[in-house]
Coordinates of N, CA, C and O and ligand atoms in Angstrom, one line a residue:
X67 N -68.0 -49.5 -49.0 CA -66.8 -50.9 -48.9 C -67.3 -51.9 -49.5 O -68.4 -51.8 -49.6
X68 N -66.0 -52.3 -50.0 CA -66.1 -53.5 -51.1 C -66.8 -54.6 -50.1 O -67.3 -55.1 -49.5
X69 N -66.8 -55.9 -50.9 CA -67.4 -57.3 -50.2 C -66.3 -57.7 -49.5 O -64.8 -57.3 -49.7
X70 N -67.1 -58.5 -48.5 CA -66.2 -58.7 -47.5 C -65.3 -60.2 -47.5 O -65.9 -61.2 -47.7
X71 N -64.0 -59.9 -47.2 CA -62.9 -61.8 -47.8 C -62.9 -61.6 -46.3 O -62.6 -60.8 -45.5
X72 N -62.8 -63.1 -45.6 CA -62.6 -63.1 -44.4 C -60.7 -64.0 -44.5 O -60.5 -64.3 -45.5
X73 N -60.0 -63.8 -43.6 CA -58.7 -64.1 -43.6 C -58.2 -64.6 -42.0 O -59.0 -64.3 -41.4
X74 N -57.4 -65.7 -42.2 CA -56.6 -65.9 -40.5 C -55.4 -65.5 -40.9 O -54.3 -65.6 -41.7
X75 N -55.2 -65.2 -39.2 CA -53.5 -64.5 -39.5 C -52.8 -65.9 -37.9 O -53.4 -65.7 -37.2
X76 N -51.4 -66.1 -38.8 CA -50.9 -66.9 -37.1 C -50.0 -66.1 -36.2 O -49.4 -65.4 -37.4
X77 N -50.3 -65.9 -34.8 CA -49.6 -64.8 -34.5 C -48.7 -65.3 -33.2 O -49.5 -66.2 -32.6
X78 N -47.9 -65.3 -33.1 CA -47.2 -65.5 -31.7 C -48.4 -65.0 -30.5 O -48.6 -64.0 -30.5
X79 N -48.1 -66.2 -29.9 CA -49.5 -65.8 -28.5 C -48.8 -64.1 -27.6 O -49.6 -63.4 -27.2
X80 N -47.3 -64.2 -27.8 CA -47.3 -62.8 -26.5 C -47.8 -61.3 -27.5 O -48.1 -60.2 -27.0
X81 N -47.3 -61.9 -29.2 CA -47.8 -60.6 -29.7 C -49.4 -60.5 -30.0 O -49.5 -59.5 -29.7
X82 N -50.0 -61.6 -30.1 CA -51.5 -61.4 -29.6 C -51.8 -60.9 -28.4 O -53.3 -60.1 -28.5
X83 N -51.5 -60.9 -27.4 CA -52.0 -60.6 -26.0 C -51.5 -58.9 -25.7 O -52.6 -58.4 -25.3
X84 N -50.7 -58.8 -26.6 CA -49.9 -57.4 -26.4 C -50.9 -56.5 -27.1 O -51.1 -55.4 -27.3
X85 N -51.7 -57.3 -28.9 CA -52.9 -56.6 -29.8 C -53.9 -55.8 -28.7 O -54.1 -55.3 -28.9
X86 N -54.3 -57.4 -28.2 CA -55.4 -57.4 -27.5 C -55.6 -56.4 -26.5 O -56.2 -55.7 -25.9
X87 N -54.5 -56.4 -25.7 CA -54.1 -55.0 -24.7 C -54.6 -53.6 -24.9 O -55.0 -52.4 -24.7
X88 N -53.2 -53.9 -26.5 CA -53.4 -51.9 -26.8 C -54.8 -52.1 -27.7 O -55.4 -51.2 -27.2
X89 N -55.7 -52.7 -28.2 CA -56.8 -52.6 -28.8 C -58.1 -52.1 -27.6 O -58.8 -51.2 -27.7
X90 N -58.0 -52.4 -26.9 CA -58.6 -52.5 -25.3 C -58.5 -51.8 -25.2 O -59.6 -50.4 -24.3
X91 N -57.0 -50.9 -24.4 CA -57.1 -49.3 -24.3 C -57.9 -48.4 -25.5 O -57.9 -47.5 -25.2
X92 N -57.8 -48.5 -26.4 CA -58.3 -47.9 -27.5 C -59.6 -47.9 -27.7 O -60.3 -47.1 -28.6
X93 N -60.4 -49.0 -27.1 CA -61.4 -49.3 -27.6 C -62.1 -49.9 -28.3 O -63.3 -50.1 -28.7
X94 N -61.8 -50.5 -28.7 CA -62.0 -51.5 -29.7 C -62.6 -52.6 -29.4 O -62.6 -53.2 -28.3
X95 N -63.7 -52.8 -30.3 CA -64.8 -53.5 -29.8 C -64.1 -55.3 -30.2 O -64.3 -56.0 -29.5
X96 N -64.0 -55.6 -31.3 CA -63.3 -56.5 -31.8 C -62.4 -56.5 -32.2 O -61.2 -54.8 -33.1
X97 N -60.9 -57.4 -33.1 CA -60.2 -57.4 -33.3 C -60.1 -56.7 -34.8 O -59.0 -56.3 -35.2
X98 N -61.1 -57.3 -35.7 CA -60.8 -56.9 -36.6 C -61.1 -55.8 -37.0 O -60.2 -55.2 -38.5
X99 N -61.3 -54.6 -36.8 CA -62.0 -53.2 -36.8 C -60.5 -52.1 -36.5 O -60.3 -51.7 -37.5
X100 N -59.9 -53.3 -35.3 CA -58.3 -52.2 -35.5 C -57.2 -52.7 -36.5 O -56.8 -52.2 -36.9
X101 N -57.7 -53.9 -37.0 CA -56.8 -54.3 -38.3 C -57.0 -54.0 -39.3 O -56.2 -53.4 -39.5
X102 N -58.0 -53.7 -39.4 CA -58.8 -52.9 -40.8 C -58.1 -51.4 -40.4 O -57.6 -51.0 -41.0
X103 N -58.3 -50.5 -38.9 CA -57.4 -49.7 -39.0 C -55.9 -49.9 -38.9 O -55.2 -48.5 -39.5
X104 N -55.4 -50.5 -38.6 CA -54.1 -50.5 -39.0 C -53.4 -51.1 -40.7 O -52.1 -50.1 -40.8
X105 N -54.2 -51.8 -41.2 CA -54.2 -51.6 -42.2 C -54.1 -49.8 -42.9 O -52.8 -50.3 -43.9
X106 N -55.1 -49.3 -42.7 CA -55.7 -48.0 -43.8 C -54.3 -47.5 -42.9 O -54.0 -46.5 -43.8
X107 N -54.0 -47.7 -42.1 CA -53.0 -46.3 -41.2 C -51.4 -46.8 -42.4 O -50.8 -45.9 -42.7
X108 N -51.2 -48.2 -42.6 CA -50.2 -48.5 -43.0 C -50.3 -48.4 -44.6 O -49.3 -47.6 -45.6
X109 N -51.5 -48.4 -45.3 CA -51.9 -48.0 -46.7 C -51.2 -45.9 -46.7 O -50.7 -46.2 -47.9
X110 N -51.6 -45.6 -46.1 CA -51.6 -44.5 -45.6 C -50.3 -43.7 -45.5 O -49.9 -42.7 -46.7
X111 N -49.4 -44.3 -45.0 CA -48.3 -44.2 -45.1 C -47.0 -44.5 -46.0 O -46.7 -43.6 -46.4
X112 N -47.7 -45.4 -47.1 CA -47.3 -45.6 -48.2 C -47.5 -45.0 -49.2 O -46.9 -44.3 -50.0
X113 N -49.4 -43.9 -49.1 CA -49.1 -43.0 -49.9 C -48.4 -42.1 -50.0 O -47.8 -41.0 -50.8
X114 N -48.3 -42.0 -48.3 CA -47.4 -40.3 -48.2 C -45.9 -40.9 -48.6 O -45.2 -39.7 -49.6
X115 N -45.1 -41.9 -48.8 CA -43.8 -41.8 -49.2 C -43.6 -42.1 -50.4 O -42.8 -42.1 -51.2
X116 N -45.1 -42.9 -50.7 CA -45.0 -42.2 -52.5 C -45.5 -41.3 -53.3 O -45.4 -41.1 -54.8
X117 N -45.5 -39.9 -52.3 CA -46.0 -38.4 -52.9 C -47.5 -38.8 -53.5 O -47.3 -38.3 -54.6
X118 N -48.7 -39.1 -53.2 CA -49.6 -39.7 -53.8 C -50.9 -38.5 -53.0 O -50.2 -38.2 -52.1
X119 N -51.5 -38.3 -53.7 CA -53.0 -37.5 -53.1 C -53.1 -38.3 -51.8 O -53.4 -39.1 -51.6
X120 N -52.8 -36.9 -51.0 CA -53.3 -37.4 -49.5 C -54.6 -35.4 -49.3 O -54.5 -34.7 -49.9
X121 N -54.6 -35.6 -48.2 CA -55.3 -34.9 -47.3 C -54.5 -34.0 -46.0 O -54.1 -34.6 -45.9
X122 N -54.4 -33.0 -46.1 CA -53.4 -32.8 -45.0 C -54.4 -31.4 -44.1 O -54.9 -30.7 -44.7
X123 N -54.1 -31.3 -42.9 CA -54.5 -30.9 -42.0 C -53.1 -30.0 -40.6 O -52.9 -30.3 -40.3
X124 N -52.9 -28.7 -41.7 CA -51.9 -27.8 -40.4 C -52.6 -27.0 -39.6 O -53.2 -26.3 -39.6
X125 N -52.0 -27.3 -38.4 CA -52.3 -26.6 -37.4 C -51.4 -25.6 -36.7 O -50.6 -25.9 -36.7
X126 N -51.8 -24.6 -36.6 CA -50.5 -23.6 -36.5 C -51.1 -22.2 -35.3 O -52.2 -22.3 -35.1
X127 N -49.8 -22.3 -34.3 CA -49.7 -21.5 -33.3 C -49.0 -20.3 -33.4 O -47.8 -20.7 -33.3
X128 N -49.8 -19.1 -33.5 CA -48.8 -18.1 -33.9 C -49.1 -16.8 -33.2 O -50.4 -16.6 -32.6
X129 N -47.8 -16.3 -32.5 CA -48.2 -14.1 -32.0 C -48.7 -13.6 -33.2 O -47.2 -13.0 -33.9
X130 N -49.6 -12.8 -33.3 CA -50.3 -12.0 -34.2 C -49.3 -10.7 -34.0 O -49.4 -9.8 -35.0
X131 N -48.2 -10.2 -32.9 CA -47.8 -9.2 -33.1 C -46.3 -9.4 -33.8 O -46.3 -8.4 -34.2
X132 N -46.3 -10.7 -34.1 CA -45.0 -10.5 -34.9 C -45.0 -10.3 -36.5 O -45.9 -10.1 -37.3
X133 N -43.8 -8.4 -37.0 CA -44.6 -8.0 -37.9 C -44.5 -8.2 -38.9 O -43.8 -9.6 -39.4
X134 N -45.7 -8.6 -40.1 CA -45.7 -9.2 -41.5 C -46.0 -10.6 -41.4 O -46.6 -11.3 -42.2
X135 N -46.8 -11.3 -39.7 CA -46.6 -12.6 -39.7 C -47.5 -13.1 -40.7 O -48.0 -14.0 -41.4
X136 N -48.9 -12.4 -39.9 CA -50.3 -12.5 -40.4 C -50.1 -12.6 -42.4 O -50.8 -13.5 -43.0
X137 N -49.7 -11.2 -42.6 CA -49.5 -11.4 -44.1 C -48.4 -12.6 -44.6 O -49.4 -12.8 -45.9
X138 N -47.7 -12.9 -44.6 CA -47.0 -14.0 -44.7 C -47.9 -15.4 -45.0 O -47.5 -15.9 -45.7
X139 N -48.3 -15.5 -43.4 CA -49.3 -17.1 -43.8 C -50.4 -16.7 -44.5 O -50.8 -17.8 -45.3
X140 N -51.0 -15.3 -44.8 CA -52.1 -15.6 -45.9 C -51.6 -16.0 -47.5 O -51.7 -16.4 -48.5
X141 N -50.2 -14.8 -47.4 CA -49.6 -15.2 -49.1 C -49.3 -16.6 -49.2 O -49.6 -16.8 -50.6
X142 N -48.7 -17.2 -48.6 CA -48.4 -18.1 -48.5 C -49.2 -19.1 -49.0 O -49.7 -20.3 -50.5
X143 N -50.6 -19.2 -48.4 CA -52.2 -19.4 -48.7 C -52.6 -19.4 -50.0 O -52.8 -20.3 -50.9
X144 N -52.7 -18.3 -50.4 CA -52.9 -17.3 -52.1 C -52.1 -17.8 -52.9 O -52.4 -18.3 -53.9
X145 N -50.7 -18.4 -52.5 CA -49.9 -19.1 -53.7 C -49.2 -20.3 -53.8 O -48.6 -21.2 -54.5
X146 N -50.5 -20.9 -52.8 CA -50.5 -22.7 -53.0 C -51.0 -23.3 -53.9 O -51.3 -24.7 -53.6
X147 N -51.2 -22.5 -55.6 CA -52.0 -23.0 -56.8 C -53.2 -24.1 -56.3 O -53.4 -25.3 -56.7
X148 N -54.1 -23.1 -55.5 CA -55.6 -24.4 -55.3 C -54.9 -25.7 -54.2 O -56.1 -26.0 -53.8
X149 N -54.1 -25.5 -53.4 CA -54.0 -26.8 -52.6 C -54.9 -26.7 -51.3 O -55.3 -27.5 -50.7
X150 N -55.4 -25.3 -51.1 CA -55.8 -24.7 -49.7 C -57.1 -24.8 -50.2 O -57.9 -23.8 -51.0
X151 N -58.1 -25.6 -49.3 CA -59.4 -26.4 -49.4 C -60.1 -25.1 -48.6 O -60.9 -24.5 -49.0
X152 N -59.8 -24.9 -47.5 CA -60.0 -24.0 -46.3 C -59.2 -23.6 -45.7 O -57.9 -24.4 -45.2
X153 N -59.8 -22.4 -44.3 CA -58.9 -22.3 -43.4 C -59.6 -21.7 -42.4 O -60.9 -20.6 -41.9
X154 N -59.3 -22.0 -41.1 CA -60.3 -21.3 -39.6 C -59.1 -20.6 -38.6 O -58.1 -21.3 -38.8
X155 N -59.8 -19.2 -38.6 CA -58.9 -19.0 -37.4 C -59.5 -18.4 -36.1 O -60.6 -18.0 -36.1
X156 N -58.8 -18.4 -35.2 CA -59.7 -18.2 -33.7 C -58.4 -17.3 -33.1 O -57.2 -17.8 -33.0
X157 N -58.6 -16.4 -32.9 CA -58.2 -15.2 -31.6 C -58.0 -15.8 -30.4 O -58.7 -15.8 -30.0
X158 N -57.0 -17.1 -30.1 CA -57.0 -17.3 -28.6 C -57.1 -16.1 -27.8 O -57.6 -16.8 -26.5
X159 N -55.9 -15.7 -27.6 CA -56.0 -14.6 -26.3 C -55.0 -13.5 -27.3 O -55.2 -13.1 -28.6
X160 N -55.1 -12.5 -26.4 CA -53.9 -11.2 -26.9 C -53.3 -11.3 -27.7 O -53.1 -10.6 -28.6
X161 N -52.6 -12.0 -27.4 CA -51.6 -12.8 -28.8 C -51.0 -13.3 -29.5 O -50.8 -13.6 -30.5
X162 N -52.4 -14.6 -28.9 CA -51.9 -16.0 -29.8 C -53.4 -16.2 -31.0 O -54.4 -15.7 -30.8
X163 N -52.8 -16.6 -32.2 CA -53.7 -17.1 -32.7 C -53.8 -18.4 -33.3 O -52.6 -19.1 -33.5
X164 N -54.8 -18.9 -33.2 CA -54.6 -20.9 -34.1 C -55.1 -20.0 -35.4 O -56.5 -20.4 -35.6
X165 N -54.6 -20.9 -35.9 CA -55.3 -21.3 -37.7 C -55.1 -23.0 -38.0 O -54.3 -23.6 -37.7
X166 N -56.3 -23.1 -38.1 CA -56.3 -24.6 -38.9 C -56.3 -24.5 -40.6 O -57.7 -24.1 -41.1
X167 N -55.6 -25.0 -41.3 CA -55.4 -24.9 -42.8 C -55.5 -26.6 -43.3 O -54.2 -27.0 -43.2
X168 N -56.8 -26.3 -44.4 CA -56.9 -27.6 -44.3 C -56.6 -27.8 -46.2 O -56.9 -27.5 -47.4
X169 N -55.8 -28.8 -46.9 CA -55.0 -28.7 -47.6 C -55.0 -30.4 -48.7 O -55.5 -31.3 -47.8
X170 N -55.5 -30.1 -49.8 CA -55.3 -31.0 -50.9 C -54.1 -31.4 -52.2 O -54.4 -29.8 -52.5
X171 N -53.4 -31.9 -51.9 CA -52.3 -32.1 -53.2 C -51.4 -33.6 -52.4 O -51.8 -34.2 -51.6
X172 N -50.3 -33.4 -53.3 CA -49.2 -34.8 -53.1 C -48.8 -34.6 -52.0 O -48.6 -33.0 -51.2
X173 N -48.5 -35.5 -51.2 CA -47.7 -35.6 -50.2 C -46.7 -34.6 -50.1 O -46.4 -33.8 -49.0
X174 N -45.7 -34.7 -50.7 CA -44.3 -33.8 -51.1 C -45.0 -32.5 -50.9 O -44.3 -31.4 -49.9
X175 N -45.7 -32.0 -51.3 CA -46.3 -30.5 -51.8 C -46.8 -30.2 -50.9 O -46.5 -28.6 -49.9
X176 N -47.4 -30.5 -49.8 CA -48.3 -30.3 -48.7 C -47.3 -30.0 -47.1 O -47.0 -29.0 -47.2
X177 N -46.2 -31.3 -47.4 CA -45.5 -31.6 -46.6 C -44.0 -30.3 -46.9 O -43.9 -29.3 -45.5
X178 N -44.0 -29.1 -48.0 CA -42.5 -28.4 -48.0 C -43.8 -27.7 -47.3 O -42.7 -26.4 -46.9
X179 N -45.0 -27.3 -48.0 CA -45.8 -25.6 -47.3 C -46.1 -25.8 -46.3 O -45.8 -24.5 -45.8
X180 N -46.1 -26.8 -45.7 CA -46.7 -26.9 -44.0 C -44.9 -26.8 -43.5 O -45.0 -25.8 -42.0
X181 N -44.1 -26.7 -43.8 CA -42.9 -27.1 -43.0 C -42.2 -25.3 -43.2 O -41.6 -24.9 -42.5
X182 N -42.5 -24.6 -44.5 CA -42.0 -22.8 -44.7 C -43.4 -22.3 -43.7 O -42.7 -21.6 -43.4
X183 N -44.5 -22.8 -43.6 CA -45.4 -22.2 -42.6 C -44.7 -22.0 -41.4 O -44.9 -21.1 -40.7
X184 N -44.2 -23.0 -41.2 CA -43.7 -23.7 -39.5 C -42.4 -23.1 -39.6 O -42.1 -22.6 -38.5
X185 N -41.7 -23.2 -40.5 CA -40.6 -22.1 -40.0 C -40.3 -20.5 -39.6 O -39.5 -19.8 -39.1
X186 N -41.6 -20.0 -40.2 CA -41.8 -18.5 -40.2 C -41.5 -18.6 -38.9 O -42.3 -18.5 -37.9
X187 N -41.0 -17.2 -38.2 CA -40.5 -16.3 -36.9 C -42.0 -16.3 -36.6 O -42.8 -15.2 -37.0
X188 N -42.0 -16.3 -35.4 CA -43.5 -16.3 -34.7 C -45.0 -17.1 -34.5 O -45.4 -17.5 -34.1
X189 N -44.3 -18.3 -35.2 CA -44.8 -19.4 -35.2 C -44.5 -20.5 -34.8 O -43.4 -20.9 -34.7
X190 N -45.4 -20.5 -33.2 CA -44.2 -20.9 -32.1 C -45.0 -22.6 -32.1 O -44.1 -23.3 -31.4
X191 N -46.1 -23.4 -32.7 CA -46.0 -24.7 -32.6 C -47.1 -24.3 -33.9 O -47.8 -24.1 -34.4
X192 N -47.3 -25.9 -34.0 CA -47.8 -26.2 -35.3 C -47.4 -28.0 -35.4 O -46.8 -28.7 -35.1
X193 N -48.5 -28.6 -36.4 CA -48.3 -29.9 -36.7 C -49.1 -30.5 -37.7 O -50.4 -29.5 -38.1
X194 N -48.6 -30.8 -38.5 CA -49.1 -31.5 -39.9 C -50.0 -32.7 -40.0 O -48.8 -33.8 -39.3
X195 N -50.9 -33.1 -40.3 CA -51.3 -34.1 -40.1 C -52.1 -34.4 -41.8 O -53.1 -33.8 -42.0
X196 N -51.4 -35.9 -42.1 CA -52.0 -36.1 -43.4 C -53.2 -37.4 -42.9 O -53.1 -38.2 -42.3
X197 N -54.1 -37.1 -44.0 CA -54.6 -38.4 -43.8 C -55.3 -38.3 -45.5 O -55.0 -37.7 -46.5
X198 N -56.5 -39.2 -45.5 CA -57.3 -39.7 -46.9 C -58.0 -40.8 -46.5 O -58.4 -41.0 -45.9
X199 N -59.4 -40.5 -47.4 CA -60.6 -41.7 -47.1 C -59.9 -42.8 -47.4 O -58.8 -43.3 -47.5
X200 N -60.6 -43.9 -46.7 CA -60.6 -44.9 -46.9 C -60.3 -45.6 -48.4 O -59.7 -46.4 -48.9
X201 N -61.4 -45.5 -48.9 CA -62.0 -45.4 -50.6 C -60.6 -45.2 -51.3 O -60.0 -45.7 -51.9
X202 N -60.2 -44.1 -51.3 CA -59.1 -43.7 -51.9 C -57.3 -44.2 -51.9 O -56.7 -44.8 -52.7
X203 N -57.5 -44.5 -50.7 CA -56.6 -45.7 -50.3 C -56.6 -46.9 -50.8 O -55.4 -47.5 -51.4
X204 N -57.6 -47.5 -50.7 CA -57.9 -49.0 -51.2 C -57.9 -48.8 -53.0 O -57.3 -49.6 -53.7
X205 N -57.8 -47.4 -54.1 CA -57.5 -47.4 -55.1 C -56.4 -46.7 -55.3 O -56.0 -47.0 -56.2
X206 N -55.3 -46.7 -54.6 CA -54.3 -46.3 -54.5 C -53.7 -47.2 -55.9 O -53.6 -47.9 -55.2
X207 N -52.8 -46.3 -56.8 CA -52.2 -47.1 -57.6 C -50.2 -46.5 -57.4 O -50.0 -45.2 -57.3
X208 N -49.8 -47.8 -57.0 CA -48.3 -47.2 -57.3 C -47.1 -47.7 -58.0 O -47.6 -48.7 -58.6
Ligands
NI607 NI1 -56.4 -13.9 -34.5

């Protein structure tokens, strides 16, 4: 973390009351930490829109009895040009496997890779979460 700067903001009372209720529900101890997180979220969204380097975790649930599906998922990861950092596989039950794939790269290529895997027949649920470290966001150049 860099040096702290203090700033004051003017807010409509209703908006501030709504914000205070929101941060209380989310368990924040004070407004500053809640604001910092909102700003980080906004900077991350900007990085994603600008196709900057980000980290993504793709969670997939699939039916491993669908022919060739496991091979297709493995192939996609092998051909991802080093974008895949790690993958974890859990045999959920007789039919279903859960896989979490951690990737690093430009937001667009991660999104495309996730879309390709999610579109495969037999992949029944899935979600991509894009994130990054706070310092990467702070130093992001656009
Ligand atoms: Ni499995």
